[in-house]
Amino acid sequence: MLHTIIGTDIAKAAELLLGGSLVAIPTETVYGLAAIATDAKAVTTIFEVKDRPFFDPLIVHCHNIEQVFQYTNGIPGWAEKLFQAFSPGPLTIVLPKKEVIPDIVTSGLDTVGIRIPSHPLALELLRMINKPLAAPSANPFGYVSPTTAQHVYDQLQGKIAYILDGGPCTIGVESTIVAEKNGVPTILRLGGISVEQIEAVLGNVAIEIHSTSNPAGPGMLESHYAPRKQVLLGYPKTFAPKTGFLAFKQYSELLPHSVQRVLSSSGDLNEAARSLFASLRELDALDLDTIYAELVPEEGLGRAINDKLRRASAK
Ligand code: TXA
Ligand code: MG
């Protein structure tokens, strides 16, 4: 058992990481569980702490495009355009990796998912250590991702030494992942940069969101981001006892407000994304059997929100 500390000491976080320990770090999307990406032994402990299967590759975080060049081979033109438009920010691009990135990071793939996070503490930490950080979301495998330091503490307390507290995440859903498939830029995971934003830069792209068999990674497994309680989709006409409701804009009149959460009363999809995971956690902590979740409009970040809700309900 480790004594887990929540703090804002970047130098301490850097020291722990450089010494081979794990540190939970804030990013604008969700909190990550980080290790130095070139330290295969430290990266292995990420999988152990998360109880994550080794076939699920990790995302590597860099502080600028020059560092991305150091760890990858041959960035295609479309990827450079996307980096220019959306980095630092909630975008991950899958690129051919250099050998210094160990196989454990990429699950043996010869590509690596790379992103430049925009959270100021994450960037400062990355600059300080001057090495890339491998970091999946800092939650037990399959559970809802953490968007505050306290969320991380609630689940990983005793398993990691330090949680760097950067406040609540401003985006609230994971990065959008884009890879080249058959020569075509292809969105593999819906996230913090919308399809519309990507298509505004590249024109039409392919979208290949895996749901069941043959996932490129379990972030794409059908059942993921799941609370412990049963999640059902929709807005029912009647609610059974011990049922909660995750609403988009408006409370249901059929249930007490205490067992409901509203994602955005103004119907703002960015605000809804920001409150999604915290709301699911809050409902999961109540004495309920079932959570009903209402789908949101299928546009902008709404597509990513609906994707997470569908996976949460697929248990
Ligand atoms: O916003 C985010 O991306 C957060 C923060 C911490 O940066 N990280 C995150 O990591 O969501 P994680 O481990 O929960 O999701 C990583 C997913 C894998 O499940 C896989 O789907 C995809 O990234 N991935 C990583 N490397 C890949 C590769 N070489 N090829 C295809 N997909 C890859
Ligand atoms: Mg995850």
Coordinates of C-alpha atoms and ligand atoms in Angstrom, one line a residue:
M1 CA 0.0 0.0 0.0
L2 CA 1.3 3.4 -0.9
H3 CA 0.3 6.6 0.8
T4 CA -1.5 8.6 -1.9
I5 CA -1.1 12.4 -1.8
I6 CA -3.1 14.9 -3.8
G7 CA -1.1 18.1 -4.6
T8 CA 0.1 20.7 -7.1
D9 CA 3.8 20.1 -6.8
I10 CA 5.1 19.6 -10.4
A11 CA 8.7 19.1 -9.3
K12 CA 7.6 16.3 -7.0
A13 CA 5.6 14.7 -9.8
A14 CA 8.6 15.0 -12.1
E15 CA 10.9 13.4 -9.6
L16 CA 8.6 10.5 -9.0
L17 CA 8.1 9.8 -12.7
L18 CA 11.9 10.0 -13.4
G19 CA 12.4 7.6 -10.5
G20 CA 10.1 5.0 -12.2
S21 CA 6.9 5.7 -10.3
L22 CA 3.4 6.4 -11.6
V23 CA 1.7 9.8 -11.2
A24 CA -1.8 10.7 -12.0
I25 CA -1.8 13.8 -14.1
P26 CA -4.5 16.3 -15.1
T27 CA -5.3 16.8 -18.8
E28 CA -8.0 18.8 -20.4
T29 CA -9.9 15.6 -21.3
V30 CA -9.7 13.3 -18.4
Y31 CA -7.0 12.5 -15.7
G32 CA -4.2 10.2 -16.9
L33 CA -2.2 7.6 -15.1
A34 CA 1.3 8.4 -16.3
A35 CA 4.7 6.8 -16.6
I36 CA 7.8 7.7 -18.6
A37 CA 6.9 6.2 -22.0
T38 CA 10.4 4.9 -22.6
D39 CA 10.5 3.1 -19.2
A40 CA 9.0 -0.3 -20.0
K41 CA 9.1 -1.4 -16.4
A42 CA 7.1 1.6 -15.1
V43 CA 4.7 1.3 -18.0
T44 CA 4.0 -2.3 -17.0
T45 CA 2.8 -1.1 -13.6
I46 CA 0.2 1.1 -15.3
F47 CA -1.4 -2.1 -16.7
E48 CA -1.2 -3.7 -13.2
V49 CA -2.7 -0.7 -11.3
K50 CA -5.5 -0.3 -13.8
D51 CA -6.1 -4.1 -14.2
R52 CA -5.9 -3.4 -17.9
P53 CA -5.3 -6.1 -20.5
F54 CA -1.9 -5.9 -22.2
F55 CA -3.5 -5.9 -25.7
D56 CA -4.8 -2.3 -25.2
P57 CA -2.2 0.2 -26.3
L58 CA -1.5 3.4 -24.4
I59 CA -1.5 7.0 -25.6
V60 CA 1.9 8.9 -25.5
H61 CA 1.9 12.5 -24.5
C62 CA 4.4 15.0 -25.8
H63 CA 4.8 18.7 -25.1
N64 CA 5.3 20.0 -28.7
I65 CA 5.5 18.8 -32.3
E66 CA 9.3 18.7 -32.2
Q67 CA 9.1 16.0 -29.5
V68 CA 6.5 14.2 -31.6
F69 CA 9.1 14.0 -34.4
Q70 CA 11.6 12.5 -32.0
Y71 CA 9.5 9.5 -31.3
T72 CA 7.7 8.9 -34.6
N73 CA 8.6 8.3 -38.2
G74 CA 7.1 10.1 -41.2
I75 CA 4.1 12.2 -40.1
P76 CA 1.8 12.4 -43.2
G77 CA 0.5 15.7 -44.4
W78 CA -3.0 15.2 -43.1
A79 CA -1.7 14.5 -39.6
E80 CA 0.5 17.6 -39.7
K81 CA -2.6 19.7 -40.6
L82 CA -4.6 18.2 -37.7
F83 CA -1.7 18.8 -35.2
Q84 CA -1.5 22.4 -36.5
A85 CA -5.2 23.0 -36.1
F86 CA -5.9 21.2 -32.8
S87 CA -2.7 20.7 -30.8
P88 CA -2.2 21.3 -28.0
G89 CA -5.7 19.8 -27.5
P90 CA -7.9 16.7 -27.3
L91 CA -6.6 15.0 -30.4
T92 CA -4.6 11.8 -30.7
I93 CA -3.0 10.8 -33.9
V94 CA -1.7 7.2 -34.6
L95 CA 1.7 7.3 -36.2
P96 CA 4.5 4.9 -37.1
K97 CA 6.7 4.7 -33.9
K98 CA 10.4 4.8 -33.4
E99 CA 12.1 1.9 -31.6
V100 CA 12.6 3.8 -28.4
I101 CA 8.9 3.5 -27.7
P102 CA 8.8 0.0 -26.0
D103 CA 6.4 -2.7 -27.3
I104 CA 4.5 -2.7 -23.9
V105 CA 3.2 0.8 -24.7
T106 CA 1.8 0.0 -28.1
S107 CA 0.8 -3.7 -27.4
G108 CA 3.3 -4.7 -30.0
L109 CA 1.9 -2.5 -32.7
D110 CA 4.4 -0.6 -34.9
T111 CA 2.3 2.5 -34.5
V112 CA 1.8 4.8 -31.5
G113 CA -1.1 7.1 -30.5
I114 CA 0.4 10.5 -29.8
R115 CA -1.1 13.6 -28.3
I116 CA -0.1 17.0 -27.1
P117 CA -2.4 17.9 -24.2
S118 CA -3.4 21.5 -23.6
H119 CA -3.6 21.4 -19.8
P120 CA -1.0 23.9 -18.5
L121 CA 0.2 21.7 -15.6
A122 CA 0.5 18.7 -18.0
L123 CA 2.5 20.8 -20.4
E124 CA 4.7 22.2 -17.7
L125 CA 5.4 18.7 -16.3
L126 CA 6.2 17.4 -19.8
R127 CA 8.6 20.2 -20.5
M128 CA 10.3 19.7 -17.1
I129 CA 11.0 16.0 -17.6
N130 CA 11.6 16.4 -21.3
K131 CA 10.4 12.9 -22.0
P132 CA 7.1 11.7 -23.3
L133 CA 4.5 10.2 -20.9
A134 CA 2.4 7.1 -21.6
A135 CA -0.9 7.7 -19.9
P136 CA -4.3 5.9 -20.2
S137 CA -7.2 7.4 -18.3
A138 CA -6.6 7.0 -14.5
N139 CA -9.5 4.6 -13.8
P140 CA -9.8 0.9 -13.2
F141 CA -10.2 -0.8 -16.6
G142 CA -13.8 -0.5 -18.0
Y143 CA -15.0 2.1 -15.4
V144 CA -16.0 5.7 -16.0
S145 CA -13.0 8.0 -16.6
P146 CA -11.9 10.5 -13.9
T147 CA -12.4 14.2 -14.4
T148 CA -11.2 15.4 -11.0
A149 CA -8.3 14.5 -8.7
Q150 CA -10.8 13.3 -6.2
H151 CA -12.2 10.8 -8.7
V152 CA -8.7 9.4 -9.2
Y153 CA -8.2 9.2 -5.4
D154 CA -11.5 7.4 -4.9
Q155 CA -10.4 4.5 -7.0
L156 CA -6.6 4.4 -7.0
Q157 CA -5.9 5.4 -3.4
G158 CA -3.1 3.2 -2.0
K159 CA -2.0 2.2 -5.5
I160 CA -0.1 5.3 -6.6
A161 CA 2.0 7.8 -4.7
Y162 CA 0.9 11.1 -6.2
I163 CA -2.0 12.8 -7.9
L164 CA -1.2 16.1 -9.5
D165 CA -4.3 18.2 -9.0
G166 CA -5.1 20.5 -12.0
G167 CA -8.8 21.1 -11.1
P168 CA -11.8 19.7 -13.0
C169 CA -11.1 18.8 -16.7
T170 CA -12.4 21.4 -19.1
I171 CA -13.3 19.0 -22.0
G172 CA -14.5 16.0 -20.0
V173 CA -14.4 13.3 -22.6
E174 CA -11.3 11.6 -24.0
S175 CA -9.3 12.8 -27.0
T176 CA -10.5 12.0 -30.5
I177 CA -8.3 9.4 -32.1
V178 CA -7.4 9.5 -35.8
A179 CA -5.3 7.0 -37.8
E180 CA -4.5 6.3 -41.4
K181 CA -6.3 3.3 -42.8
N182 CA -5.9 2.2 -46.4
G183 CA -4.4 5.7 -47.0
V184 CA -7.4 7.5 -45.6
P185 CA -7.5 9.5 -42.4
T186 CA -9.9 7.6 -40.2
I187 CA -11.5 8.5 -36.9
L188 CA -11.2 5.6 -34.5
R189 CA -12.6 7.1 -31.4
L190 CA -15.1 10.0 -31.0
G191 CA -13.8 12.5 -28.4
G192 CA -13.0 16.1 -27.6
I193 CA -12.5 17.3 -31.2
S194 CA -15.7 16.9 -33.1
V195 CA -16.1 15.2 -36.5
E196 CA -17.3 18.5 -37.9
Q197 CA -14.1 20.2 -36.7
I198 CA -11.9 17.6 -38.3
E199 CA -13.8 17.6 -41.5
A200 CA -13.5 21.4 -41.6
V201 CA -9.7 20.9 -41.9
L202 CA -9.5 17.7 -44.0
G203 CA -12.8 17.4 -45.8
N204 CA -14.6 14.2 -45.5
V205 CA -12.9 11.5 -43.4
A206 CA -13.7 7.9 -42.7
I207 CA -15.2 7.0 -39.4
E208 CA -14.6 3.5 -38.0
I209 CA -15.8 3.3 -34.4
H210 CA -15.4 -0.3 -33.3
S211 CA -18.2 -1.6 -31.1
T212 CA -17.8 -5.3 -30.6
S213 CA -15.5 -7.8 -32.2
N214 CA -12.0 -6.9 -33.2
P215 CA -11.6 -3.6 -31.4
A216 CA -8.4 -1.7 -32.2
G217 CA -8.4 -1.2 -28.4
P218 CA -10.9 -1.7 -25.5
G219 CA -11.6 2.0 -25.4
M220 CA -13.6 0.8 -28.4
L221 CA -15.1 -2.2 -26.7
E222 CA -18.8 -2.2 -26.7
S223 CA -19.0 -2.2 -22.9
H224 CA -16.8 0.5 -21.5
Y225 CA -17.1 3.7 -19.5
A226 CA -19.6 1.8 -17.4
P227 CA -20.9 2.6 -13.9
R228 CA -21.4 -0.3 -11.6
K229 CA -25.2 0.1 -11.9
Q230 CA -27.3 -0.9 -14.8
V231 CA -27.6 1.9 -17.4
L232 CA -30.6 2.0 -19.7
L233 CA -31.0 4.5 -22.6
G234 CA -34.0 6.7 -23.1
Y235 CA -36.6 8.8 -21.3
P236 CA -39.2 6.3 -19.9
K237 CA -42.9 7.2 -19.3
T238 CA -42.6 5.6 -15.8
F239 CA -39.7 4.9 -13.6
A240 CA -39.3 1.8 -11.5
P241 CA -38.4 2.3 -7.8
K242 CA -34.7 2.9 -7.2
T243 CA -34.1 4.4 -10.6
G244 CA -32.1 7.5 -11.4
F245 CA -32.1 9.7 -14.4
L246 CA -29.3 11.4 -16.3
A247 CA -31.0 14.2 -18.3
F248 CA -29.7 16.3 -21.1
K249 CA -31.4 19.7 -20.4
Q250 CA -34.3 19.2 -18.0
Y251 CA -35.2 17.2 -14.9
S252 CA -38.0 14.6 -15.3
E253 CA -41.1 15.6 -13.3
L254 CA -41.5 11.9 -12.4
L255 CA -38.6 11.6 -10.0
P256 CA -37.1 13.6 -7.1
H257 CA -34.3 15.9 -8.3
S258 CA -31.9 14.2 -5.8
V259 CA -31.8 11.1 -8.0
Q260 CA -31.2 13.1 -11.2
R261 CA -28.4 15.0 -12.9
V262 CA -28.8 17.5 -15.7
L263 CA -25.9 17.7 -18.1
S264 CA -26.5 21.2 -19.4
S265 CA -29.7 23.2 -18.7
S266 CA -28.9 25.5 -21.6
G267 CA -28.4 22.5 -23.9
D268 CA -24.7 23.3 -24.5
L269 CA -23.0 20.1 -25.7
N270 CA -19.6 21.2 -24.5
E271 CA -20.9 21.8 -21.0
A272 CA -22.7 18.4 -21.2
A273 CA -19.4 16.7 -22.1
R274 CA -17.7 18.4 -19.2
S275 CA -20.3 17.1 -16.7
L276 CA -20.9 13.7 -18.2
F277 CA -18.5 11.5 -16.2
A278 CA -18.9 13.3 -12.9
S279 CA -22.7 13.0 -13.2
L280 CA -22.5 9.3 -13.9
R281 CA -20.2 8.8 -10.9
E282 CA -22.6 10.7 -8.6
L283 CA -25.6 8.7 -9.7
D284 CA -23.6 5.5 -9.4
A285 CA -22.9 6.4 -5.7
L286 CA -26.6 6.7 -4.8
D287 CA -28.8 3.9 -3.6
L288 CA -30.2 3.0 -7.0
D289 CA -30.5 -0.1 -9.1
T290 CA -30.8 1.5 -12.5
I291 CA -29.8 4.7 -14.2
Y292 CA -31.7 5.9 -17.2
A293 CA -29.7 8.1 -19.5
E294 CA -31.2 10.3 -22.2
L295 CA -29.2 10.6 -25.4
V296 CA -28.2 14.0 -26.6
P297 CA -28.3 15.6 -30.1
E298 CA -26.0 13.6 -32.5
E299 CA -23.8 16.6 -33.4
G300 CA -20.6 18.3 -32.2
L301 CA -19.5 16.7 -28.9
G302 CA -22.9 15.1 -28.7
R303 CA -21.6 12.2 -30.8
A304 CA -18.9 11.4 -28.3
I305 CA -21.3 11.7 -25.4
N306 CA -23.8 9.3 -27.0
D307 CA -21.0 6.9 -27.9
K308 CA -20.0 6.8 -24.2
L309 CA -23.6 6.4 -23.0
R310 CA -24.2 3.5 -25.5
R311 CA -21.1 1.7 -24.2
A312 CA -22.1 2.4 -20.6
S313 CA -25.4 0.7 -21.3
A314 CA -23.9 -2.3 -23.1
K315 CA -23.1 -4.2 -20.0
Ligands
TXA1 O1 -7.9 12.0 -23.7 C1 -7.2 10.9 -23.7 O2 -6.8 10.4 -24.8 C2 -6.8 10.3 -22.3 C3 -5.9 11.3 -21.6 C4 -5.3 10.7 -20.4 O3 -4.9 11.7 -22.5 N1 -6.2 9.0 -22.5 C5 -7.0 8.0 -22.9 O4 -6.3 6.8 -22.9 O5 -8.1 8.0 -23.2 P1 -6.9 5.4 -22.9 O6 -5.9 4.4 -22.5 O7 -8.1 5.3 -22.1 O8 -7.3 5.1 -24.4 C6 -6.3 4.7 -25.3 C7 -6.9 4.1 -26.6 C8 -6.7 2.6 -26.7 O9 -7.8 2.0 -26.0 C9 -6.8 2.5 -28.2 O10 -8.2 2.4 -28.5 C10 -6.2 3.7 -28.7 O11 -6.1 4.6 -27.7 N2 -4.8 3.6 -29.3 C11 -3.7 3.8 -28.6 N3 -2.6 3.5 -29.4 C12 -3.2 3.0 -30.6 C13 -2.6 2.5 -31.8 N4 -1.3 2.4 -32.0 N5 -3.5 2.2 -32.8 C14 -4.8 2.3 -32.6 N6 -5.4 2.7 -31.5 C15 -4.6 3.1 -30.5
MG2 MG -9.8 4.9 -20.8

